[in-house]
mmCIF file of C-alpha atoms in Angstrom:
data_model
loop_
_atom_site.group_PDB
_atom_site.id
_atom_site.type_symbol
_atom_site.label_atom_id
_atom_site.label_comp_id
_atom_site.label_asym_id
_atom_site.label_seq_id
_atom_site.Cartn_x
_atom_site.Cartn_y
_atom_site.Cartn_z
ATOM 1 C CA UNK I 34 -0.263 0.081 0.147
ATOM 2 C CA UNK I 35 1.672 3.071 -0.850
ATOM 3 C CA UNK I 36 0.905 6.444 1.473
ATOM 4 C CA UNK I 37 -1.793 8.552 0.607
ATOM 5 C CA UNK I 38 0.431 11.175 2.950
ATOM 6 C CA UNK I 39 3.825 11.902 3.869
ATOM 7 C CA UNK I 40 5.565 14.034 5.600
ATOM 8 C CA UNK I 41 8.981 14.817 4.965
ATOM 9 C CA UNK I 42 10.891 16.985 7.579
ATOM 10 C CA UNK I 43 14.069 18.502 6.587
ATOM 11 C CA UNK I 44 13.658 19.310 2.670
ATOM 12 C CA UNK I 45 17.513 19.412 1.231
ATOM 13 C CA UNK I 46 19.075 17.319 -0.771
ATOM 14 C CA UNK I 47 18.140 14.161 0.912
ATOM 15 C CA UNK I 48 14.410 15.283 2.037
ATOM 16 C CA UNK I 49 14.049 16.598 -1.575
ATOM 17 C CA UNK I 50 15.409 13.885 -3.525
ATOM 18 C CA UNK I 51 12.720 11.558 -1.854
ATOM 19 C CA UNK I 52 9.653 14.004 -2.167
ATOM 20 C CA UNK I 53 10.727 14.419 -5.949
ATOM 21 C CA UNK I 54 10.932 11.039 -6.403
ATOM 22 C CA UNK I 55 7.323 9.666 -4.587
ATOM 23 C CA UNK I 56 6.212 12.913 -6.498
ATOM 24 C CA UNK I 57 7.023 11.661 -9.624
ATOM 25 C CA UNK I 58 5.519 7.977 -9.203
ATOM 26 C CA UNK I 59 2.290 9.200 -7.835
ATOM 27 C CA UNK I 60 1.215 12.183 -8.318
ATOM 28 C CA UNK I 61 -1.814 12.204 -6.203
ATOM 29 C CA UNK I 62 0.509 11.399 -2.480
ATOM 30 C CA UNK I 63 0.149 14.397 -0.558
ATOM 31 C CA UNK I 64 3.524 15.809 0.494
ATOM 32 C CA UNK I 65 4.110 17.861 3.131
ATOM 33 C CA UNK I 66 7.278 19.374 3.761
ATOM 34 C CA UNK I 67 8.541 21.364 7.074
ATOM 35 C CA UNK I 68 12.578 22.686 6.918
ATOM 36 C CA UNK I 69 14.003 24.308 10.005
ATOM 37 C CA UNK I 70 15.152 26.743 7.393
ATOM 38 C CA UNK I 71 11.377 27.597 6.158
ATOM 39 C CA UNK I 72 12.895 29.005 2.714
ATOM 40 C CA UNK I 73 14.300 25.159 2.329
ATOM 41 C CA UNK I 74 10.903 24.338 2.046
ATOM 42 C CA UNK I 75 9.423 26.946 0.163
ATOM 43 C CA UNK I 76 11.950 25.993 -2.618
ATOM 44 C CA UNK I 77 10.896 22.455 -2.310
ATOM 45 C CA UNK I 78 7.335 23.581 -2.978
ATOM 46 C CA UNK I 79 8.071 25.738 -5.938
ATOM 47 C CA UNK I 80 10.617 22.750 -7.174
ATOM 48 C CA UNK I 81 7.299 20.775 -7.185
ATOM 49 C CA UNK I 82 8.972 18.133 -4.586
ATOM 50 C CA UNK I 83 5.869 19.558 -2.149
ATOM 51 C CA UNK I 84 2.483 20.002 -2.082
ATOM 52 C CA UNK I 85 2.060 22.056 0.496
ATOM 53 C CA UNK I 86 4.540 23.474 3.244
ATOM 54 C CA UNK I 87 4.008 22.837 7.259
ATOM 55 C CA UNK I 88 5.171 25.521 9.837
ATOM 56 C CA UNK I 89 6.626 22.928 12.465
ATOM 57 C CA UNK I 90 7.022 19.432 12.306
ATOM 58 C CA UNK I 91 3.824 18.907 14.154
ATOM 59 C CA UNK I 92 1.986 20.503 11.759
ATOM 60 C CA UNK I 93 3.733 18.569 8.691
ATOM 61 C CA UNK I 94 3.040 15.247 10.284
ATOM 62 C CA UNK I 95 -0.600 15.602 11.346
ATOM 63 C CA UNK I 96 -2.405 13.339 9.496
ATOM 64 C CA UNK I 97 0.816 11.559 7.832
ATOM 65 C CA UNK I 98 0.825 7.525 7.274
ATOM 66 C CA UNK I 99 4.553 7.772 6.614
ATOM 67 C CA UNK I 100 7.006 10.066 7.944
ATOM 68 C CA UNK I 101 10.574 10.833 6.808
ATOM 69 C CA UNK I 102 12.997 11.964 9.382
ATOM 70 C CA UNK I 103 15.553 13.829 6.754
ATOM 71 C CA UNK I 104 17.218 16.730 8.948
ATOM 72 C CA UNK I 105 20.625 16.623 10.116
ATOM 73 C CA UNK I 106 21.246 13.705 12.116
ATOM 74 C CA UNK I 107 22.540 15.141 15.228
ATOM 75 C CA UNK I 108 18.817 17.120 15.398
ATOM 76 C CA UNK I 109 16.749 13.611 15.115
ATOM 77 C CA UNK I 110 16.942 12.484 18.720
ATOM 78 C CA UNK I 111 15.459 15.604 19.644
ATOM 79 C CA UNK I 112 12.769 15.523 16.737
ATOM 80 C CA UNK I 113 11.439 12.053 18.271
ATOM 81 C CA UNK I 114 10.810 12.687 21.596
ATOM 82 C CA UNK I 115 9.344 15.933 20.203
ATOM 83 C CA UNK I 116 6.889 14.098 18.119
ATOM 84 C CA UNK I 117 6.310 11.068 20.180
ATOM 85 C CA UNK I 118 2.734 12.552 20.634
ATOM 86 C CA UNK I 119 1.928 14.119 17.179
ATOM 87 C CA UNK I 120 1.956 11.256 14.623
ATOM 88 C CA UNK I 121 -0.651 8.973 14.128
ATOM 89 C CA UNK I 122 -0.616 5.247 15.654
ATOM 90 C CA UNK I 123 -0.847 3.965 12.090
ATOM 91 C CA UNK I 124 1.990 6.148 10.676
ATOM 92 C CA UNK I 125 5.394 4.628 10.152
ATOM 93 C CA UNK I 126 8.607 6.359 10.940
ATOM 94 C CA UNK I 127 11.467 6.440 9.446
ATOM 95 C CA UNK I 128 14.970 8.553 8.739
ATOM 96 C CA UNK I 129 17.936 8.909 6.559
ATOM 97 C CA UNK I 130 20.718 9.102 8.885
ATOM 98 C CA UNK I 131 24.022 7.892 8.796
ATOM 99 C CA UNK I 132 24.879 7.498 12.466
ATOM 100 C CA UNK I 133 22.007 5.164 13.881
ATOM 101 C CA UNK I 134 22.522 3.874 17.655
ATOM 102 C CA UNK I 135 20.952 7.372 18.995
ATOM 103 C CA UNK I 136 18.974 7.892 16.540
ATOM 104 C CA UNK I 137 17.243 4.274 16.789
ATOM 105 C CA UNK I 138 17.265 4.236 20.424
ATOM 106 C CA UNK I 139 15.361 7.504 20.069
ATOM 107 C CA UNK I 140 13.449 6.390 17.174
ATOM 108 C CA UNK I 141 11.969 3.364 18.871
ATOM 109 C CA UNK I 142 11.357 5.174 22.356
ATOM 110 C CA UNK I 143 9.249 7.808 20.410
ATOM 111 C CA UNK I 144 7.651 5.269 18.349
ATOM 112 C CA UNK I 145 7.807 2.078 19.147
ATOM 113 C CA UNK I 146 7.441 -0.839 16.675
ATOM 114 C CA UNK I 147 6.408 1.960 13.663
ATOM 115 C CA UNK I 148 10.187 3.251 13.696
ATOM 116 C CA UNK I 149 12.514 1.582 10.975
ATOM 117 C CA UNK I 150 15.555 2.875 11.330
ATOM 118 C CA UNK I 151 17.118 3.295 7.364
ATOM 119 C CA UNK I 152 20.298 5.345 5.351
ATOM 120 C CA UNK I 153 20.194 5.484 1.934
ATOM 121 C CA UNK I 154 23.535 4.813 0.282
ATOM 122 C CA UNK I 155 23.708 7.501 -2.028
ATOM 123 C CA UNK I 156 24.208 11.381 -2.434
ATOM 124 C CA UNK I 157 25.717 14.134 -4.344
ATOM 125 C CA UNK I 158 28.687 16.649 -3.359
ATOM 126 C CA UNK I 159 25.648 19.058 -3.770
ATOM 127 C CA UNK I 160 23.507 20.064 -0.974
ATOM 128 C CA UNK I 161 20.299 21.750 -0.473
ATOM 129 C CA UNK I 162 17.155 21.135 -2.350
ATOM 130 C CA UNK I 163 18.760 22.941 -5.764
ATOM 131 C CA UNK I 164 20.873 19.630 -5.499
ATOM 132 C CA UNK I 165 17.596 17.407 -5.339
ATOM 133 C CA UNK I 166 17.230 14.635 -7.763
ATOM 134 C CA UNK I 167 13.759 12.228 -7.734
ATOM 135 C CA UNK I 168 15.805 9.631 -9.482
ATOM 136 C CA UNK I 169 18.749 9.506 -6.834
ATOM 137 C CA UNK I 170 17.822 6.812 -5.676
ATOM 138 C CA UNK I 171 17.051 4.511 -8.666
ATOM 139 C CA UNK I 172 19.770 1.379 -8.321
ATOM 140 C CA UNK I 173 21.250 2.534 -5.054
ATOM 141 C CA UNK I 174 21.586 0.423 -2.064
ATOM 142 C CA UNK I 175 19.430 1.772 0.936
ATOM 143 C CA UNK I 176 20.141 0.033 4.254
ATOM 144 C CA UNK I 177 17.347 -0.620 6.639
ATOM 145 C CA UNK I 178 18.035 -1.207 10.716
ATOM 146 C CA UNK I 179 15.653 -2.924 12.113
ATOM 147 C CA UNK I 180 15.774 -4.433 15.748
ATOM 148 C CA UNK I 181 13.949 -7.041 17.536
ATOM 149 C CA UNK I 182 11.312 -4.390 17.936
ATOM 150 C CA UNK I 183 10.845 -3.894 14.654
ATOM 151 C CA UNK I 184 7.042 -4.549 13.052
ATOM 152 C CA UNK I 185 8.048 -6.358 10.094
ATOM 153 C CA UNK I 186 5.018 -5.256 8.351
ATOM 154 C CA UNK I 187 6.451 -1.606 8.804
ATOM 155 C CA UNK I 188 9.865 -2.856 7.892
ATOM 156 C CA UNK I 189 7.907 -4.032 4.802
ATOM 157 C CA UNK I 190 6.526 -0.570 4.130
ATOM 158 C CA UNK I 191 9.381 1.385 4.249
ATOM 159 C CA UNK I 192 11.296 -0.952 2.146
#
């Protein structure tokens, strides 16, 4: 089942590329973005990566059935704890951070079996939404980091 509303928190190179890829494959999916640098999210909207820009992480995840945490890795644990009560019980949450122990620990503490850690093995020497590419992840490895607490159904949705 493809998500009907995806929240992308962090709309630079990786988050923007995810959003562009989703939009290219399913135009009916709403992709709501938030970026702590508001102008970056607005640029992602203008580039067609997003269908809407949220004013806060809480607003972005409202009603989302899939959430991607694509902000800098050192911010992810705090964002997880801040969003713990805002994300639907049916939503799956994943991240794209390169460091996993702290992120997975925080993600599981906040979201339980709904969290599936991940790290795409793709990128660019460029950065920001201007460098985003909806085909960035084609033929690229995307490492998922399930634990004994990860739901196999949610793992399959992220995969």
